[in-house]
PDB file of C-alpha atoms in Angstrom:
ATOM      1  CA  MET N   3     -20.176  61.671 -40.003  1.00 76.00           C
ATOM      2  CA  ASN N   4     -17.817  59.776 -42.228  1.00 83.00           C
ATOM      3  CA  GLU N   5     -18.407  58.345 -45.664  1.00 84.00           C
ATOM      4  CA  ASN N   6     -19.362  54.889 -44.439  1.00 88.00           C
ATOM      5  CA  GLU N   7     -21.926  56.239 -42.011  1.00 89.00           C
ATOM      6  CA  ILE N   8     -23.415  58.401 -44.696  1.00 89.00           C
ATOM      7  CA  GLN N   9     -23.730  55.400 -46.997  1.00 89.00           C
ATOM      8  CA  LEU N  10     -25.398  53.386 -44.229  1.00 91.00           C
ATOM      9  CA  LYS N  11     -27.889  56.208 -43.646  1.00 90.00           C
ATOM     10  CA  VAL N  12     -28.739  56.259 -47.368  1.00 90.00           C
ATOM     11  CA  GLN N  13     -29.135  52.483 -47.297  1.00 91.00           C
ATOM     12  CA  ALA N  14     -31.426  52.834 -44.272  1.00 91.00           C
ATOM     13  CA  LEU N  15     -33.464  55.444 -46.136  1.00 90.00           C
ATOM     14  CA  VAL N  16     -33.823  53.058 -49.087  1.00 89.00           C
ATOM     15  CA  ASP N  17     -34.884  50.264 -46.704  1.00 88.00           C
ATOM     16  CA  GLY N  18     -37.396  52.567 -44.991  1.00 87.00           C
ATOM     17  CA  GLU N  19     -35.712  52.203 -41.617  1.00 89.00           C
ATOM     18  CA  LEU N  20     -35.382  55.917 -40.810  1.00 87.00           C
ATOM     19  CA  THR N  21     -37.964  57.759 -38.757  1.00 86.00           C
ATOM     20  CA  GLY N  22     -40.154  60.404 -40.390  1.00 86.00           C
ATOM     21  CA  GLN N  23     -38.123  63.483 -39.416  1.00 89.00           C
ATOM     22  CA  GLU N  24     -34.798  61.870 -40.155  1.00 88.00           C
ATOM     23  CA  ALA N  25     -36.021  60.540 -43.505  1.00 90.00           C
ATOM     24  CA  LYS N  26     -37.256  64.033 -44.393  1.00 91.00           C
ATOM     25  CA  GLU N  27     -33.870  65.539 -43.575  1.00 90.00           C
ATOM     26  CA  TRP N  28     -31.993  62.970 -45.656  1.00 90.00           C
ATOM     27  CA  ARG N  29     -34.355  63.383 -48.605  1.00 89.00           C
ATOM     28  CA  SER N  30     -33.734  67.096 -48.643  1.00 90.00           C
ATOM     29  CA  ARG N  31     -30.030  66.429 -48.429  1.00 88.00           C
ATOM     30  CA  LEU N  32     -30.277  64.141 -51.490  1.00 88.00           C
ATOM     31  CA  GLU N  33     -31.760  67.015 -53.437  1.00 89.00           C
ATOM     32  CA  THR N  34     -28.691  69.127 -52.820  1.00 90.00           C
ATOM     33  CA  ASP N  35     -25.966  66.471 -53.035  1.00 89.00           C
ATOM     34  CA  ALA N  36     -25.576  64.875 -56.438  1.00 89.00           C
ATOM     35  CA  GLY N  37     -23.275  62.126 -55.146  1.00 89.00           C
ATOM     36  CA  LEU N  38     -25.746  61.050 -52.483  1.00 88.00           C
ATOM     37  CA  LYS N  39     -28.558  61.199 -54.958  1.00 90.00           C
ATOM     38  CA  GLU N  40     -26.689  58.901 -57.312  1.00 90.00           C
ATOM     39  CA  LEU N  41     -25.932  56.473 -54.460  1.00 91.00           C
ATOM     40  CA  HIS N  42     -29.606  56.506 -53.461  1.00 91.00           C
ATOM     41  CA  ALA N  43     -30.655  55.798 -57.035  1.00 91.00           C
ATOM     42  CA  ARG N  44     -28.176  52.915 -57.318  1.00 91.00           C
ATOM     43  CA  LEU N  45     -29.221  51.337 -54.026  1.00 90.00           C
ATOM     44  CA  THR N  46     -32.878  51.722 -54.944  1.00 90.00           C
ATOM     45  CA  ALA N  47     -32.201  49.980 -58.237  1.00 89.00           C
ATOM     46  CA  VAL N  48     -30.379  47.123 -56.536  1.00 88.00           C
ATOM     47  CA  ARG N  49     -33.184  46.776 -54.029  1.00 85.00           C
ATOM     48  CA  GLY N  50     -35.692  46.662 -56.864  1.00 84.00           C
ATOM     49  CA  LEU N  51     -33.708  43.927 -58.572  1.00 84.00           C
ATOM     50  CA  MET N  52     -33.409  41.928 -55.387  1.00 82.00           C
ATOM     51  CA  THR N  53     -37.068  42.185 -54.479  1.00 78.00           C
ATOM     52  CA  GLY N  54     -38.634  38.817 -55.181  1.00 73.00           C
ATOM     53  CA  ALA N  55     -35.279  37.247 -56.028  1.00 74.00           C
ATOM     54  CA  GLU N  56     -34.312  36.328 -52.461  1.00 70.00           C
ATOM     55  CA  LEU N  57     -34.825  32.697 -51.528  1.00 73.00           C
ATOM     56  CA  PRO N  58     -37.028  32.237 -48.515  1.00 72.00           C
ATOM     57  CA  ARG N  59     -34.947  31.031 -45.527  1.00 73.00           C
ATOM     58  CA  THR N  60     -36.784  29.256 -42.743  1.00 72.00           C
ATOM     59  CA  LEU N  61     -35.376  28.245 -39.353  1.00 69.00           C
ATOM     60  CA  PRO N  62     -35.060  24.518 -38.855  1.00 71.00           C
ATOM     61  CA  GLU N  63     -36.828  24.949 -35.530  1.00 72.00           C
ATOM     62  CA  SER N  64     -39.295  27.516 -34.474  1.00 73.00           C
ATOM     63  CA  GLY N  65     -38.223  30.356 -32.244  1.00 73.00           C
ATOM     64  CA  ASP N  66     -40.313  28.964 -29.426  1.00 82.00           C
ATOM     65  CA  PHE N  67     -38.271  25.777 -29.543  1.00 83.00           C
ATOM     66  CA  HIS N  68     -35.016  27.673 -28.902  1.00 81.00           C
ATOM     67  CA  TRP N  69     -36.548  29.587 -26.026  1.00 87.00           C
ATOM     68  CA  SER N  70     -37.919  26.436 -24.483  1.00 88.00           C
ATOM     69  CA  GLN N  71     -34.445  24.833 -24.661  1.00 88.00           C
ATOM     70  CA  ILE N  72     -32.864  27.820 -22.952  1.00 90.00           C
ATOM     71  CA  SER N  73     -35.597  27.798 -20.320  1.00 91.00           C
ATOM     72  CA  LYS N  74     -35.041  24.091 -19.638  1.00 92.00           C
ATOM     73  CA  ALA N  75     -31.280  24.602 -19.347  1.00 93.00           C
ATOM     74  CA  ILE N  76     -31.814  27.383 -16.798  1.00 93.00           C
ATOM     75  CA  GLU N  77     -34.225  25.209 -14.793  1.00 93.00           C
ATOM     76  CA  ARG N  78     -31.770  22.320 -14.844  1.00 92.00           C
ATOM     77  CA  GLU N  79     -28.952  24.482 -13.525  1.00 92.00           C
ATOM     78  CA  GLU N  80     -31.202  25.806 -10.762  1.00 91.00           C
ATOM     79  CA  ARG N  81     -32.155  22.267  -9.734  1.00 90.00           C
ATOM     80  CA  GLN N  82     -28.500  21.231  -9.566  1.00 88.00           C
ATOM     81  CA  ALA N  83     -27.643  24.277  -7.457  1.00 87.00           C
ATOM     82  CA  LYS N  84     -30.510  23.481  -5.060  1.00 82.00           C
ATOM     83  CA  HIS N  85     -29.409  19.845  -4.851  1.00 76.00           C
ATOM     84  CA  LEU N  86     -25.892  20.797  -3.844  1.00 74.00           C
ATOM     85  CA  ALA N  87     -27.054  23.342  -1.296  1.00 70.00           C
ATOM     86  CA  ARG N  88     -29.622  20.996   0.287  1.00 65.00           C
ATOM     87  CA  PRO N  89     -28.582  19.342   3.591  1.00 61.00           C
ATOM     88  CA  ALA N  90     -27.855  15.589   3.463  1.00 60.00           C
ATOM     89  CA  SER N  91     -30.932  13.468   3.827  1.00 65.00           C
ATOM     90  CA  SER N  92     -31.054  10.397   6.074  1.00 68.00           C
ATOM     91  CA  ALA N  93     -30.335   8.186   3.093  1.00 71.00           C
ATOM     92  CA  ASN N  94     -27.241  10.194   2.248  1.00 75.00           C
ATOM     93  CA  TRP N  95     -26.102  10.038   5.866  1.00 73.00           C
ATOM     94  CA  LEU N  96     -26.490   6.293   5.712  1.00 74.00           C
ATOM     95  CA  LEU N  97     -24.385   6.108   2.607  1.00 77.00           C
ATOM     96  CA  ARG N  98     -21.699   8.413   3.934  1.00 79.00           C
ATOM     97  CA  TRP N  99     -21.196   6.988   7.404  1.00 82.00           C
ATOM     98  CA  VAL N 100     -22.965   3.735   8.099  1.00 83.00           C
ATOM     99  CA  LEU N 101     -21.806   1.859   5.027  1.00 84.00           C
ATOM    100  CA  PRO N 102     -18.089   2.703   5.450  1.00 86.00           C
ATOM    101  CA  LEU N 103     -18.323   1.842   9.151  1.00 90.00           C
ATOM    102  CA  ALA N 104     -20.016  -1.434   8.317  1.00 90.00           C
ATOM    103  CA  GLY N 105     -17.237  -2.150   5.848  1.00 91.00           C
ATOM    104  CA  VAL N 106     -14.557  -1.484   8.454  1.00 92.00           C
ATOM    105  CA  ALA N 107     -16.417  -3.657  10.970  1.00 93.00           C
ATOM    106  CA  CYS N 108     -16.583  -6.515   8.465  1.00 92.00           C
ATOM    107  CA  LEU N 109     -12.855  -6.152   7.798  1.00 92.00           C
ATOM    108  CA  MET N 110     -12.074  -6.221  11.528  1.00 91.00           C
ATOM    109  CA  LEU N 111     -14.286  -9.276  11.987  1.00 90.00           C
ATOM    110  CA  LEU N 112     -12.520 -11.031   9.139  1.00 89.00           C
ATOM    111  CA  LEU N 113      -9.102 -10.236  10.586  1.00 88.00           C
ATOM    112  CA  THR N 114     -10.229 -11.416  14.020  1.00 83.00           C
ATOM    113  CA  LEU N 115     -11.483 -14.687  12.598  1.00 81.00           C
ATOM    114  CA  LEU N 116      -8.249 -15.176  10.709  1.00 77.00           C
ATOM    115  CA  GLN N 117      -6.286 -14.688  13.914  1.00 69.00           C
ATOM    116  CA  THR N 118      -8.430 -17.071  15.958  1.00 62.00           C
ATOM    117  CA  THR N 119      -5.949 -19.858  15.369  1.00 58.00           C
ATOM    118  CA  LYS N 120      -3.037 -18.655  17.454  1.00 54.00           C
ATOM    119  CA  PRO N 121       0.475 -19.413  16.299  1.00 53.00           C
ATOM    120  CA  ASP N 122       1.853 -22.419  18.103  1.00 55.00           C
ATOM    121  CA  LEU N 123       4.989 -21.191  19.849  1.00 53.00           C
ATOM    122  CA  GLY N 124       4.991 -24.180  22.126  1.00 53.00           C
ATOM    123  CA  ILE N 125       4.750 -22.028  25.219  1.00 52.00           C
ATOM    124  CA  SER N 126       1.980 -21.106  27.629  1.00 55.00           C
ATOM    125  CA  LEU N 127       1.616 -18.448  30.267  1.00 52.00           C
ATOM    126  CA  GLY N 128       0.614 -18.991  33.843  1.00 53.00           C
ATOM    127  CA  SER N 129       0.870 -22.162  35.832  1.00 57.00           C
ATOM    128  CA  ASP N 130       1.141 -23.535  39.311  1.00 72.00           C
ATOM    129  CA  HIS N 131       4.104 -21.455  40.320  1.00 77.00           C
ATOM    130  CA  GLU N 132       5.054 -18.544  42.509  1.00 83.00           C
ATOM    131  CA  LEU N 133       7.767 -16.078  41.720  1.00 84.00           C
ATOM    132  CA  GLU N 134       9.468 -13.722  44.090  1.00 83.00           C
ATOM    133  CA  LEU N 135      11.916 -11.083  42.963  1.00 81.00           C
ATOM    134  CA  SER N 136      14.413  -9.443  45.237  1.00 80.00           C
ATOM    135  CA  ILE N 137      15.779  -6.841  42.853  1.00 80.00           C
ATOM    136  CA  ASP N 138      13.255  -4.281  41.661  1.00 79.00           C
ATOM    137  CA  ASP N 139      14.851  -3.332  38.359  1.00 82.00           C
ATOM    138  CA  LEU N 140      15.441  -6.908  37.235  1.00 84.00           C
ATOM    139  CA  ASP N 141      13.436  -7.777  34.114  1.00 87.00           C
ATOM    140  CA  VAL N 142      11.938 -11.230  34.325  1.00 88.00           C
ATOM    141  CA  MET N 143       9.863 -13.260  31.922  1.00 88.00           C
ATOM    142  CA  THR N 144       8.285 -16.543  32.897  1.00 88.00           C
ATOM    143  CA  PHE N 145       6.464 -19.102  30.817  1.00 89.00           C
ATOM    144  CA  ASN N 146       5.776 -22.797  30.489  1.00 87.00           C
ATOM    145  CA  THR N 147       6.158 -24.970  27.443  1.00 85.00           C
ATOM    146  CA  GLY N 148       2.956 -26.113  25.807  1.00 79.00           C
ATOM    147  CA  ASP N 149       3.075 -29.577  27.340  1.00 80.00           C
ATOM    148  CA  ASP N 150       3.743 -28.006  30.770  1.00 78.00           C
ATOM    149  CA  ALA N 151       6.867 -30.151  31.124  1.00 87.00           C
ATOM    150  CA  MET N 152       9.262 -27.214  31.373  1.00 91.00           C
ATOM    151  CA  SER N 153       8.835 -23.945  33.210  1.00 91.00           C
ATOM    152  CA  VAL N 154      11.228 -21.149  32.362  1.00 92.00           C
ATOM    153  CA  VAL N 155      12.180 -18.032  34.272  1.00 92.00           C
ATOM    154  CA  TRP N 156      14.206 -15.780  31.972  1.00 93.00           C
ATOM    155  CA  LEU N 157      16.203 -13.119  33.804  1.00 92.00           C
ATOM    156  CA  ASP N 158      17.805 -10.099  32.278  1.00 90.00           C
ATOM    157  CA  TYR N 159      20.930 -10.893  34.247  1.00 90.00           C
ATOM    158  CA  SER N 160      24.351 -12.112  33.235  1.00 88.00           C
ATOM    159  CA  LEU N 161      25.480 -14.809  35.610  1.00 85.00           C
ATOM    160  CA  ASP N 162      29.162 -15.402  36.252  1.00 82.00           C
ATOM    161  CA  LEU N 163      29.821 -18.930  34.989  1.00 82.00           C
ATOM    162  CA  GLN N 164      33.418 -19.186  36.158  1.00 80.00           C
ATOM    163  CA  GLN N 165      33.972 -22.203  38.342  1.00 75.00           C
ATOM    164  CA  ASP N 166      35.264 -21.749  41.823  1.00 67.00           C
ATOM    165  CA  GLU N 167      38.638 -23.279  42.576  1.00 59.00           C
ATOM    166  CA  ILE N 168      37.094 -25.260  45.389  1.00 59.00           C
ATOM    167  CA  ASP N 169      34.013 -27.009  44.174  1.00 58.00           C
ATOM    168  CA  LEU N 170      31.429 -26.233  46.794  1.00 46.00           C
ATOM    169  CA  TRP N 171      28.495 -28.176  45.533  1.00 46.00           C
ATOM    170  CA  LEU N 172      26.786 -29.436  48.571  1.00 46.00           C
ATOM    171  CA  ASP N 173      25.007 -32.658  48.777  1.00 39.00           C
TER     172      ASP N 173
ATOM    173  CA  MET Z  14     -27.509 -40.565  87.470  1.00 49.00           C
ATOM    174  CA  ILE Z  15     -25.176 -43.407  86.415  1.00 49.00           C
ATOM    175  CA  THR Z  16     -26.691 -43.390  82.899  1.00 52.00           C
ATOM    176  CA  LEU Z  17     -26.050 -39.667  82.576  1.00 50.00           C
ATOM    177  CA  SER Z  18     -22.399 -39.942  83.555  1.00 60.00           C
ATOM    178  CA  LEU Z  19     -21.946 -42.875  81.136  1.00 59.00           C
ATOM    179  CA  ASN Z  20     -23.368 -40.895  78.267  1.00 68.00           C
ATOM    180  CA  ASN Z  21     -21.136 -38.018  79.197  1.00 68.00           C
ATOM    181  CA  LEU Z  22     -18.122 -40.322  79.211  1.00 63.00           C
ATOM    182  CA  ILE Z  23     -18.956 -41.798  75.814  1.00 67.00           C
ATOM    183  CA  SER Z  24     -19.411 -38.393  74.236  1.00 68.00           C
ATOM    184  CA  ARG Z  25     -16.071 -37.238  75.659  1.00 67.00           C
ATOM    185  CA  PHE Z  26     -14.396 -40.352  74.311  1.00 61.00           C
ATOM    186  CA  ILE Z  27     -15.853 -39.809  70.848  1.00 67.00           C
ATOM    187  CA  PHE Z  28     -14.706 -36.213  70.932  1.00 64.00           C
ATOM    188  CA  LEU Z  29     -11.159 -37.231  71.895  1.00 57.00           C
ATOM    189  CA  VAL Z  30     -11.014 -39.887  69.174  1.00 57.00           C
ATOM    190  CA  ALA Z  31     -12.213 -37.373  66.581  1.00 60.00           C
ATOM    191  CA  LEU Z  32      -9.652 -34.845  67.766  1.00 57.00           C
ATOM    192  CA  LEU Z  33      -6.888 -37.441  67.577  1.00 53.00           C
ATOM    193  CA  LEU Z  34      -7.897 -38.456  64.059  1.00 53.00           C
ATOM    194  CA  PHE Z  35      -8.015 -34.819  62.957  1.00 58.00           C
ATOM    195  CA  VAL Z  36      -4.594 -33.987  64.364  1.00 51.00           C
ATOM    196  CA  SER Z  37      -2.924 -37.148  63.103  1.00 50.00           C
ATOM    197  CA  GLY Z  38      -4.517 -36.741  59.658  1.00 50.00           C
ATOM    198  CA  GLY Z  39      -3.296 -33.172  59.421  1.00 48.00           C
ATOM    199  CA  PHE Z  40       0.153 -34.254  60.476  1.00 46.00           C
ATOM    200  CA  VAL Z  41       0.242 -36.907  57.751  1.00 45.00           C
ATOM    201  CA  VAL Z  42      -0.897 -34.439  55.117  1.00 46.00           C
ATOM    202  CA  ALA Z  43       1.689 -31.914  56.238  1.00 49.00           C
ATOM    203  CA  GLN Z  44       4.477 -34.423  55.736  1.00 52.00           C
ATOM    204  CA  ALA Z  45       6.639 -33.883  52.626  1.00 54.00           C
ATOM    205  CA  ASP Z  46       8.364 -36.815  51.021  1.00 71.00           C
ATOM    206  CA  PRO Z  47      12.113 -36.619  50.598  1.00 85.00           C
ATOM    207  CA  ILE Z  48      13.066 -35.808  47.015  1.00 90.00           C
ATOM    208  CA  THR Z  49      16.152 -35.880  44.834  1.00 92.00           C
ATOM    209  CA  VAL Z  50      16.711 -32.946  42.549  1.00 93.00           C
ATOM    210  CA  GLN Z  51      19.264 -32.847  39.768  1.00 93.00           C
ATOM    211  CA  ALA Z  52      20.645 -29.338  39.169  1.00 93.00           C
ATOM    212  CA  ARG Z  53      22.613 -28.630  36.015  1.00 93.00           C
ATOM    213  CA  LEU Z  54      24.414 -25.467  35.046  1.00 93.00           C
ATOM    214  CA  VAL Z  55      24.185 -25.292  31.277  1.00 94.00           C
ATOM    215  CA  LEU Z  56      25.766 -23.000  28.706  1.00 93.00           C
ATOM    216  CA  GLY Z  57      23.698 -22.420  25.581  1.00 94.00           C
ATOM    217  CA  THR Z  58      25.586 -21.215  22.545  1.00 94.00           C
ATOM    218  CA  SER Z  59      25.510 -21.271  18.779  1.00 90.00           C
ATOM    219  CA  LYS Z  60      29.178 -22.185  18.513  1.00 89.00           C
ATOM    220  CA  GLU Z  61      30.501 -25.642  19.074  1.00 90.00           C
ATOM    221  CA  GLN Z  62      32.862 -25.892  22.018  1.00 89.00           C
ATOM    222  CA  LYS Z  63      35.186 -28.845  22.059  1.00 89.00           C
ATOM    223  CA  GLY Z  64      36.071 -30.522  25.316  1.00 89.00           C
ATOM    224  CA  LYS Z  65      32.750 -29.679  26.939  1.00 90.00           C
ATOM    225  CA  THR Z  66      30.053 -32.186  27.771  1.00 92.00           C
ATOM    226  CA  GLU Z  67      26.771 -31.823  25.992  1.00 94.00           C
ATOM    227  CA  VAL Z  68      23.564 -32.023  27.996  1.00 95.00           C
ATOM    228  CA  PRO Z  69      21.374 -35.132  27.690  1.00 94.00           C
ATOM    229  CA  ASP Z  70      19.404 -35.216  24.477  1.00 94.00           C
ATOM    230  CA  THR Z  71      16.015 -34.757  26.152  1.00 93.00           C
ATOM    231  CA  ILE Z  72      17.146 -31.487  27.737  1.00 94.00           C
ATOM    232  CA  ARG Z  73      18.859 -30.274  24.574  1.00 94.00           C
ATOM    233  CA  LYS Z  74      15.700 -30.877  22.532  1.00 92.00           C
ATOM    234  CA  ARG Z  75      13.507 -29.071  25.030  1.00 92.00           C
ATOM    235  CA  LEU Z  76      15.793 -26.049  25.257  1.00 93.00           C
ATOM    236  CA  ALA Z  77      16.449 -25.877  21.498  1.00 93.00           C
ATOM    237  CA  LYS Z  78      12.696 -25.928  20.854  1.00 90.00           C
ATOM    238  CA  VAL Z  79      12.251 -22.713  22.813  1.00 90.00           C
ATOM    239  CA  PHE Z  80      15.569 -20.887  22.580  1.00 92.00           C
ATOM    240  CA  LYS Z  81      17.649 -19.859  19.595  1.00 92.00           C
ATOM    241  CA  TRP Z  82      20.832 -21.617  20.629  1.00 93.00           C
ATOM    242  CA  MET Z  83      21.493 -25.062  19.245  1.00 91.00           C
ATOM    243  CA  LYS Z  84      24.420 -26.208  21.400  1.00 94.00           C
ATOM    244  CA  TYR Z  85      23.980 -26.808  25.140  1.00 95.00           C
ATOM    245  CA  TYR Z  86      26.924 -27.761  27.302  1.00 95.00           C
ATOM    246  CA  GLU Z  87      26.726 -29.014  30.858  1.00 94.00           C
ATOM    247  CA  LEU Z  88      29.214 -27.042  32.939  1.00 91.00           C
ATOM    248  CA  ARG Z  89      28.302 -28.455  36.355  1.00 90.00           C
ATOM    249  CA  SER Z  90      25.830 -30.952  37.687  1.00 90.00           C
ATOM    250  CA  ARG Z  91      24.842 -31.905  41.196  1.00 87.00           C
ATOM    251  CA  ARG Z  92      22.282 -34.196  42.738  1.00 91.00           C
ATOM    252  CA  LEU Z  93      20.554 -32.872  45.833  1.00 92.00           C
ATOM    253  CA  SER Z  94      18.705 -35.214  48.157  1.00 92.00           C
ATOM    254  CA  ILE Z  95      16.406 -33.034  50.197  1.00 92.00           C
ATOM    255  CA  GLY Z  96      14.501 -34.290  53.184  1.00 91.00           C
ATOM    256  CA  ASP Z  97      11.079 -33.224  54.398  1.00 86.00           C
ATOM    257  CA  GLY Z  98      10.898 -29.471  54.655  1.00 89.00           C
ATOM    258  CA  ALA Z  99      14.665 -29.221  54.318  1.00 92.00           C
ATOM    259  CA  THR Z 100      16.749 -26.843  52.232  1.00 94.00           C
ATOM    260  CA  LYS Z 101      19.942 -27.649  50.355  1.00 94.00           C
ATOM    261  CA  THR Z 102      22.420 -25.259  48.803  1.00 93.00           C
ATOM    262  CA  ALA Z 103      24.508 -25.799  45.694  1.00 92.00           C
ATOM    263  CA  LYS Z 104      27.209 -23.405  44.573  1.00 89.00           C
ATOM    264  CA  LEU Z 105      27.216 -23.006  40.813  1.00 84.00           C
ATOM    265  CA  SER Z 106      30.121 -20.674  40.218  1.00 85.00           C
ATOM    266  CA  LYS Z 107      32.404 -18.300  42.035  1.00 85.00           C
ATOM    267  CA  THR Z 108      29.614 -15.862  42.740  1.00 87.00           C
ATOM    268  CA  SER Z 109      26.353 -17.728  42.324  1.00 88.00           C
ATOM    269  CA  LYS Z 110      24.469 -20.463  44.133  1.00 91.00           C
ATOM    270  CA  ILE Z 111      21.012 -21.943  44.436  1.00 94.00           C
ATOM    271  CA  GLU Z 112      18.984 -22.985  47.437  1.00 95.00           C
ATOM    272  CA  VAL Z 113      16.417 -25.713  46.934  1.00 95.00           C
ATOM    273  CA  SER Z 114      13.701 -26.292  49.528  1.00 94.00           C
ATOM    274  CA  ASN Z 115      11.463 -29.342  49.721  1.00 93.00           C
ATOM    275  CA  ARG Z 116       7.977 -28.098  50.540  1.00 88.00           C
ATOM    276  CA  LYS Z 117       4.610 -29.733  50.981  1.00 78.00           C
ATOM    277  CA  ASN Z 118       2.698 -31.592  48.276  1.00 78.00           C
ATOM    278  CA  GLY Z 119       5.635 -32.091  45.954  1.00 80.00           C
ATOM    279  CA  ARG Z 120       6.423 -28.408  45.669  1.00 88.00           C
ATOM    280  CA  ILE Z 121       9.974 -27.158  45.628  1.00 92.00           C
ATOM    281  CA  ALA Z 122      11.277 -23.626  46.023  1.00 93.00           C
ATOM    282  CA  VAL Z 123      14.452 -22.636  44.246  1.00 94.00           C
ATOM    283  CA  SER Z 124      16.266 -19.425  45.137  1.00 95.00           C
ATOM    284  CA  LEU Z 125      19.028 -18.079  42.941  1.00 94.00           C
ATOM    285  CA  PHE Z 126      21.754 -16.021  44.564  1.00 93.00           C
ATOM    286  CA  SER Z 127      24.429 -13.981  42.849  1.00 91.00           C
ATOM    287  CA  GLU Z 128      27.173 -12.155  44.703  1.00 89.00           C
ATOM    288  CA  GLY Z 129      25.399 -12.809  47.960  1.00 89.00           C
ATOM    289  CA  LYS Z 130      22.070 -11.314  46.885  1.00 90.00           C
ATOM    290  CA  MET Z 131      18.973 -13.270  46.075  1.00 91.00           C
ATOM    291  CA  LEU Z 132      17.827 -12.550  42.526  1.00 92.00           C
ATOM    292  CA  VAL Z 133      14.695 -14.622  42.325  1.00 91.00           C
ATOM    293  CA  GLN Z 134      12.789 -17.371  44.096  1.00 93.00           C
ATOM    294  CA  LYS Z 135      10.590 -19.719  42.147  1.00 92.00           C
ATOM    295  CA  SER Z 136       8.320 -22.285  43.755  1.00 92.00           C
ATOM    296  CA  GLN Z 137       6.276 -24.849  41.915  1.00 91.00           C
ATOM    297  CA  THR Z 138       5.305 -28.491  41.859  1.00 89.00           C
ATOM    298  CA  LEU Z 139       8.077 -30.383  40.145  1.00 88.00           C
ATOM    299  CA  ARG Z 140       6.949 -33.685  38.665  1.00 87.00           C
ATOM    300  CA  SER Z 141       9.218 -36.451  37.471  1.00 88.00           C
ATOM    301  CA  GLY Z 142      10.101 -35.864  33.835  1.00 89.00           C
ATOM    302  CA  SER Z 143       9.463 -32.124  34.018  1.00 91.00           C
ATOM    303  CA  TYR Z 144      12.022 -29.343  34.311  1.00 93.00           C
ATOM    304  CA  MET Z 145      12.345 -26.022  36.045  1.00 94.00           C
ATOM    305  CA  VAL Z 146      14.686 -23.686  34.212  1.00 95.00           C
ATOM    306  CA  LEU Z 147      16.212 -20.426  35.383  1.00 95.00           C
ATOM    307  CA  ALA Z 148      18.042 -18.691  32.560  1.00 95.00           C
ATOM    308  CA  GLY Z 149      19.505 -15.493  31.212  1.00 94.00           C
ATOM    309  CA  GLU Z 150      21.877 -14.208  28.587  1.00 89.00           C
ATOM    310  CA  SER Z 151      25.579 -14.230  29.248  1.00 84.00           C
ATOM    311  CA  GLY Z 152      27.706 -12.017  27.080  1.00 77.00           C
ATOM    312  CA  THR Z 153      28.093 -12.565  23.389  1.00 76.00           C
ATOM    313  CA  ASP Z 154      25.600 -14.875  21.760  1.00 87.00           C
ATOM    314  CA  SER Z 155      25.279 -17.316  24.619  1.00 92.00           C
ATOM    315  CA  ALA Z 156      23.076 -17.921  27.638  1.00 94.00           C
ATOM    316  CA  TRP Z 157      23.218 -19.622  30.996  1.00 94.00           C
ATOM    317  CA  PHE Z 158      20.643 -22.123  32.143  1.00 95.00           C
ATOM    318  CA  ILE Z 159      20.059 -23.766  35.484  1.00 95.00           C
ATOM    319  CA  VAL Z 160      18.025 -26.854  34.726  1.00 95.00           C
ATOM    320  CA  LEU Z 161      16.394 -28.589  37.664  1.00 95.00           C
ATOM    321  CA  SER Z 162      14.688 -31.932  37.396  1.00 94.00           C
ATOM    322  CA  LYS Z 163      13.284 -34.403  39.857  1.00 90.00           C
ATOM    323  CA  THR Z 164      14.866 -37.818  39.862  1.00 85.00           C
ATOM    324  CA  LYS Z 165      13.372 -40.956  41.363  1.00 70.00           C
TER     325      LYS Z 165
END
């Protein structure tokens, strides 16, 4: 036991914090050790001076208040944990899926309505015509102008435009 | 007895008249009027080419409204008078020609041949003032057009 521990034991004896057997042992030790006896006397004197001189210190809140706050905090944390672990209710499902889907549907409807007025390219598809192709791998596109006054068959074919020496246009 | 044979005769007569009307009516309907078709071989390009004849303004406007080229030159033009149910041929270039057939109810059939093979056959009703166009790209930034129109 070092010096500091010995001093703390003497202080505890002065404060009456030692048990009966331990207090008896330390009292007998004081009788034989002059240094300890002097320390005991000094601490006893200081304690006597301080008795009645200490200002009373009261807690701003009662102890029960602090415990109730801690208890509430624990309950709150438990509630939050339960809330997170709980499966989604029907209302939550509605919020998570139906509302975004409704939003997307509204957006699609809006885009569809915006595209209702088709761009006027001045052409139309389909008419009173028949088309027969003789070459399978020939790409063909056919359309009519908007006023139906010109039908076009566009062939992916490069025609030789060179004129024949003998003009063979037949009447 | 005489009344019966008379009734029989009348009914036979009516039947023959109806048959005659039906056959003659069908024959009239099946007739196709002779038509005159103007066929033009046109070059569409974005570059001006001097010495070449530009197509009539009505055709140029119609083509330029649909296609990207702004200049249209008439390389060859022929007028084909085609009788009822007849077919006429017009050679466009060294290797290509068209066959135009006059079909029933104002319909014409145009077949395009290149190097002896038929590429496409288009049949439609061709009204006066309307055009049938067969077209395709030809090399660098230009296109060929065969513009057919019905003339009176």
